[in-house]
PDB file of C-alpha atoms in Angstrom:
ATOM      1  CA  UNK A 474      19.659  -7.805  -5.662  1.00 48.00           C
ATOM      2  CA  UNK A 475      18.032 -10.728  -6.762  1.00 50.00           C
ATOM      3  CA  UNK A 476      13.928 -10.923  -7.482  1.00 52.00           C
ATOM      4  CA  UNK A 477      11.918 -11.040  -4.838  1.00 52.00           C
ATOM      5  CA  UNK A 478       9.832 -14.555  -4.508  1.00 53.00           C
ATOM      6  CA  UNK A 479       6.321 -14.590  -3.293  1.00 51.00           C
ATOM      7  CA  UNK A 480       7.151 -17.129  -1.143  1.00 54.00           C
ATOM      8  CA  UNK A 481       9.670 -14.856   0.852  1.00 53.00           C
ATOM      9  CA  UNK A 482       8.900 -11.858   1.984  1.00 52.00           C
ATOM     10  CA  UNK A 483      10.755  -8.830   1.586  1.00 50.00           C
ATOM     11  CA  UNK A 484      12.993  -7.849   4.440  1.00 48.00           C
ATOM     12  CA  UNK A 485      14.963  -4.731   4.717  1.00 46.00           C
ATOM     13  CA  UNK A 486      18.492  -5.833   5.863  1.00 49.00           C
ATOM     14  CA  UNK A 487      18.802  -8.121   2.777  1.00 50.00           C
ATOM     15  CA  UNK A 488      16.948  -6.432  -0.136  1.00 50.00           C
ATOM     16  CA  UNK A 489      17.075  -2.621   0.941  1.00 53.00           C
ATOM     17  CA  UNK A 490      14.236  -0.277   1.508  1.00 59.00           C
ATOM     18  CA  UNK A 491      12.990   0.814  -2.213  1.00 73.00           C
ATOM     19  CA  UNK A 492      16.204  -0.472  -3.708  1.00 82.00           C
ATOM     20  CA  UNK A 493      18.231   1.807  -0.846  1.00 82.00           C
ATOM     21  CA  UNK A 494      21.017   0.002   0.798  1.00 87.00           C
ATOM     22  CA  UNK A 495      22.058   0.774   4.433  1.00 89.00           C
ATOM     23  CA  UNK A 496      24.934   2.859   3.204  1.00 91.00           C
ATOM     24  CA  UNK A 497      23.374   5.322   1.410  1.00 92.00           C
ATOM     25  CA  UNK A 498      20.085   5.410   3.891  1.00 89.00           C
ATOM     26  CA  UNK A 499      22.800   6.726   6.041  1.00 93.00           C
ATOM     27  CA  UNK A 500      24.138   9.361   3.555  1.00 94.00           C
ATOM     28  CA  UNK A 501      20.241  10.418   2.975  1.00 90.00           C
ATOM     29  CA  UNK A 502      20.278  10.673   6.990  1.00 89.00           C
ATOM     30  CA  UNK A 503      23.839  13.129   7.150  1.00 92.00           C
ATOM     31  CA  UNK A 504      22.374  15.062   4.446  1.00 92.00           C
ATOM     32  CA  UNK A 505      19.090  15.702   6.110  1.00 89.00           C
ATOM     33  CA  UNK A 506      21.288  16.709   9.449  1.00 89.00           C
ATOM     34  CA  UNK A 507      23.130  19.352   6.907  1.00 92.00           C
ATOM     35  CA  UNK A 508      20.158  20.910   5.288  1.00 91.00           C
ATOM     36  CA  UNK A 509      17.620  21.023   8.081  1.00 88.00           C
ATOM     37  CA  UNK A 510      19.857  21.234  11.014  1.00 88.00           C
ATOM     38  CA  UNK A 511      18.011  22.387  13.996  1.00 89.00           C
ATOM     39  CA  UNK A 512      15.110  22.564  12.144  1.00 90.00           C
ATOM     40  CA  UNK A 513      15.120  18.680  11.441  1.00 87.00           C
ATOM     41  CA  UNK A 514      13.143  17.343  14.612  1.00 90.00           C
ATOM     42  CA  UNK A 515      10.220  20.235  13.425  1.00 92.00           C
ATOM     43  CA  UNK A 516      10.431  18.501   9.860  1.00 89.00           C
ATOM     44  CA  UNK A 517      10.013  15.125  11.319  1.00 89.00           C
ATOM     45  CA  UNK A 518       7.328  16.230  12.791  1.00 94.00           C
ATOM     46  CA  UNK A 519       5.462  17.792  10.206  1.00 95.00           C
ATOM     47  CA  UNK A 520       6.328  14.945   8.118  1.00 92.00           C
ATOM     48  CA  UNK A 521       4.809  12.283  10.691  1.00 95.00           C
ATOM     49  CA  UNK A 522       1.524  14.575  11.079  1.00 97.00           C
ATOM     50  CA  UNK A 523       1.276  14.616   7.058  1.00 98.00           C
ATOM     51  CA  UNK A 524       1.552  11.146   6.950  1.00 96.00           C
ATOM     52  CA  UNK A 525      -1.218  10.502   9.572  1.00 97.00           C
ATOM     53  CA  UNK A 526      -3.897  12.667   7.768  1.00 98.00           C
ATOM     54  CA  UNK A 527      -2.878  10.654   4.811  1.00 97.00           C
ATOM     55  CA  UNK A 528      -3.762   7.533   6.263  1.00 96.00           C
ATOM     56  CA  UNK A 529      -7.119   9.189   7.974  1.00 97.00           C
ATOM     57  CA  UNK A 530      -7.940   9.980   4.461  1.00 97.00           C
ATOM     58  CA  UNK A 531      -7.524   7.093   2.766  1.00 93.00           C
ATOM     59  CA  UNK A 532      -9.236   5.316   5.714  1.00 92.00           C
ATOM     60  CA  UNK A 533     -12.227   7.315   5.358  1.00 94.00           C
ATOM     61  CA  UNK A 534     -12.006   6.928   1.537  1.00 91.00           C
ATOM     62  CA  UNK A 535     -12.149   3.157   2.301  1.00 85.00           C
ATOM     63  CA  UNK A 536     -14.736   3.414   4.366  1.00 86.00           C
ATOM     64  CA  UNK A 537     -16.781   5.556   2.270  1.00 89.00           C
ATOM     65  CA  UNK A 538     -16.277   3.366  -0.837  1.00 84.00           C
ATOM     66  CA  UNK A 539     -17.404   0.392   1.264  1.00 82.00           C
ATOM     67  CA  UNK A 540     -20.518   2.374   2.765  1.00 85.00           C
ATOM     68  CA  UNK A 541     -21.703   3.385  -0.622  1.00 87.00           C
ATOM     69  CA  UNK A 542     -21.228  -0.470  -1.909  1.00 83.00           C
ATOM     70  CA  UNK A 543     -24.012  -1.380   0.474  1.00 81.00           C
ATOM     71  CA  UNK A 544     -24.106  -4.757   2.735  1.00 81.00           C
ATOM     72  CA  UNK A 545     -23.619  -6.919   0.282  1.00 81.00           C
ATOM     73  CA  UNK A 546     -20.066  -6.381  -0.489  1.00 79.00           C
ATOM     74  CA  UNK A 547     -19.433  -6.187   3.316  1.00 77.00           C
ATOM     75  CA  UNK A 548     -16.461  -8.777   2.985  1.00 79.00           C
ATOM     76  CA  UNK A 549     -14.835  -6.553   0.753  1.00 76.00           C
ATOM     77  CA  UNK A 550     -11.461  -5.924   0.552  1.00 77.00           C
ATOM     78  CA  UNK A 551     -10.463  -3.125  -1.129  1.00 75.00           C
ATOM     79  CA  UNK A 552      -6.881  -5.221  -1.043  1.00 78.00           C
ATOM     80  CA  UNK A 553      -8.285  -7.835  -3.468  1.00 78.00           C
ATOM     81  CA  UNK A 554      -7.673  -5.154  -6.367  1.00 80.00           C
ATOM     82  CA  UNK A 555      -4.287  -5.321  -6.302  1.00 84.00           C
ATOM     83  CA  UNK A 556      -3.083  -7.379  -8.932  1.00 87.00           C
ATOM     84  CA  UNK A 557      -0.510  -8.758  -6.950  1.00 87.00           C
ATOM     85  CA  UNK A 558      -2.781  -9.691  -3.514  1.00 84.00           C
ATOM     86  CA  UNK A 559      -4.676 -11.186  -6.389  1.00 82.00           C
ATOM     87  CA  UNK A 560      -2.770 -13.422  -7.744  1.00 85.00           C
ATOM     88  CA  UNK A 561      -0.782 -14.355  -4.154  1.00 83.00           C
ATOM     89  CA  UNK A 562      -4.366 -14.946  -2.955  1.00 81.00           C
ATOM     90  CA  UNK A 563      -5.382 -17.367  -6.140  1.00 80.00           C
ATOM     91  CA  UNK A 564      -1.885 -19.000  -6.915  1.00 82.00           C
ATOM     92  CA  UNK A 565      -0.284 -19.134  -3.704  1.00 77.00           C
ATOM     93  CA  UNK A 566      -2.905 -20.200  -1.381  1.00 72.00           C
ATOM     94  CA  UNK A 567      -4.105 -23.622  -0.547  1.00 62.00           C
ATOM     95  CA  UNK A 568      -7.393 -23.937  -2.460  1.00 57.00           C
ATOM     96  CA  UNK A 569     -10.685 -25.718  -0.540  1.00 54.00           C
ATOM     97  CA  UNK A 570     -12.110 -27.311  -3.475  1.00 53.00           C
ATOM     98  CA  UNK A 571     -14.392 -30.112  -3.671  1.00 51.00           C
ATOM     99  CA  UNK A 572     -14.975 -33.509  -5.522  1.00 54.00           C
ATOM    100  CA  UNK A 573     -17.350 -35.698  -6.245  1.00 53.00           C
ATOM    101  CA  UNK A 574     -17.503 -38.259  -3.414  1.00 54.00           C
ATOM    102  CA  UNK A 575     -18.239 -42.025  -3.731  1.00 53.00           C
ATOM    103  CA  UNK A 576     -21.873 -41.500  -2.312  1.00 54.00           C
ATOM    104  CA  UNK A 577     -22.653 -39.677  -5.419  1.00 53.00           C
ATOM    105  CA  UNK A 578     -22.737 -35.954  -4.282  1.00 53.00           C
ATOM    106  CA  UNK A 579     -22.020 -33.281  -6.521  1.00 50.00           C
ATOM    107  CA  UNK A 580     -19.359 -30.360  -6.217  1.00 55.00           C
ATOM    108  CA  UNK A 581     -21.325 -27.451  -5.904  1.00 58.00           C
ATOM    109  CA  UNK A 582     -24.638 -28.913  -3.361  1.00 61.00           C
ATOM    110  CA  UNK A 583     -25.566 -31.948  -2.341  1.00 62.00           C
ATOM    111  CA  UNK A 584     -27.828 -33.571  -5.243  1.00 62.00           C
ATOM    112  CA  UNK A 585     -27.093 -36.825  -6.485  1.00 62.00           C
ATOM    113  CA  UNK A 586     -25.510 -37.115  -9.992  1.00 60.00           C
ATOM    114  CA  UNK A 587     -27.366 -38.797 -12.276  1.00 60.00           C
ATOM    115  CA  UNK A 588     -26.467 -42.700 -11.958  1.00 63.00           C
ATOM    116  CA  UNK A 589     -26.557 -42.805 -15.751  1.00 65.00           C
ATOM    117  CA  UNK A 590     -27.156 -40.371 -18.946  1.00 66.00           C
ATOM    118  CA  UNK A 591     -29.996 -39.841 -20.636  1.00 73.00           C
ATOM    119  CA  UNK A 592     -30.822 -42.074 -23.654  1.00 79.00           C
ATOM    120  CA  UNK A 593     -32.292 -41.012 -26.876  1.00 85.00           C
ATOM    121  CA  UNK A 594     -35.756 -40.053 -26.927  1.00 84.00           C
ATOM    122  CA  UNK A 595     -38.485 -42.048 -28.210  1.00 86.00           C
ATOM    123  CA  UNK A 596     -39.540 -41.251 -31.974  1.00 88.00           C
ATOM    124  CA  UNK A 597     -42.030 -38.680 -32.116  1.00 88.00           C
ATOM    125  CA  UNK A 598     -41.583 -37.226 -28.325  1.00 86.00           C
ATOM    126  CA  UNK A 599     -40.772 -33.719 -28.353  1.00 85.00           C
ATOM    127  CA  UNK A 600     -37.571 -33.024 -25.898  1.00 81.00           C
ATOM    128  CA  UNK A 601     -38.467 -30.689 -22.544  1.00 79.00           C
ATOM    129  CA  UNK A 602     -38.193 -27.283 -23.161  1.00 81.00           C
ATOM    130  CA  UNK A 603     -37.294 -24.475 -20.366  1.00 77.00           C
ATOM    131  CA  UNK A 604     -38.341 -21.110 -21.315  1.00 79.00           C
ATOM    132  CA  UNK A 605     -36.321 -19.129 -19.195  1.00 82.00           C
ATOM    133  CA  UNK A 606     -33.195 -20.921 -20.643  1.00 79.00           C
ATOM    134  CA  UNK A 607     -31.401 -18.977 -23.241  1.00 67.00           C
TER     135      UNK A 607
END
């Protein structure tokens, strides 16, 4: 098995189910028949209702989390954590960035950039000073 490339996603057929080929899925599948036996559709079933409340829970985990963040983290994705969604999302992904156009605009509003830099300042004149600048 070769590694799997972000730009392919990973199929069953060709790369296996958790590294499991076909072959042995189907052993796992005769041995279930021989330990369960009539017992297995019961199992299944259990097993399926099991995994549903999982998934209830961690819905209403998710859902919790994002109630108790409050409305400004509405667009959150709980997703975005994963290191690898991250990265897909930030590598892999066409990016909508911005330059500066002929007219002058910047890239993050629209005020002109300055048509030249500042000079020096004339001798004596103290330089402006912003206060709530660190």
């Amino acid at each position: 098995m070769g590694p799997v490339r972000a730009d392919r996603p990973l199929t069953v057929v060709e790369d296996g189910l958790f590294d499991v080929g076909l072959g042995e899925m189907a052993v796992l599948v005769v041995l279930a028949l021989v330990i369960f036996g009539d017992k297995l559709p019961q199992v299944a079933g259990q097993a399926g209702r099991m995994l549903r409340q999982f998934r209830q829970m961690a819905d209403s985990a998710k859902a919790d989390l994002q109630e108790g963040l409050g409305p400004e983290f509405k667009d959150f994705d709980i997703n975005d954590l994963n290191p690898k969604t991250f990265v897909r999302k930030h590598l892999f992904e066409d990016e909508d960035t911005t330059t500066p156009t002929a007219n002058g605009t910047g890239l993050f509003d629209d005020t002109p950039l300055p048509s030249k830099p500042a000079g020096p300042l004339p001798a004596g004149e103290r330089p402006p000073f912003d206060s709530e600048a660190t």
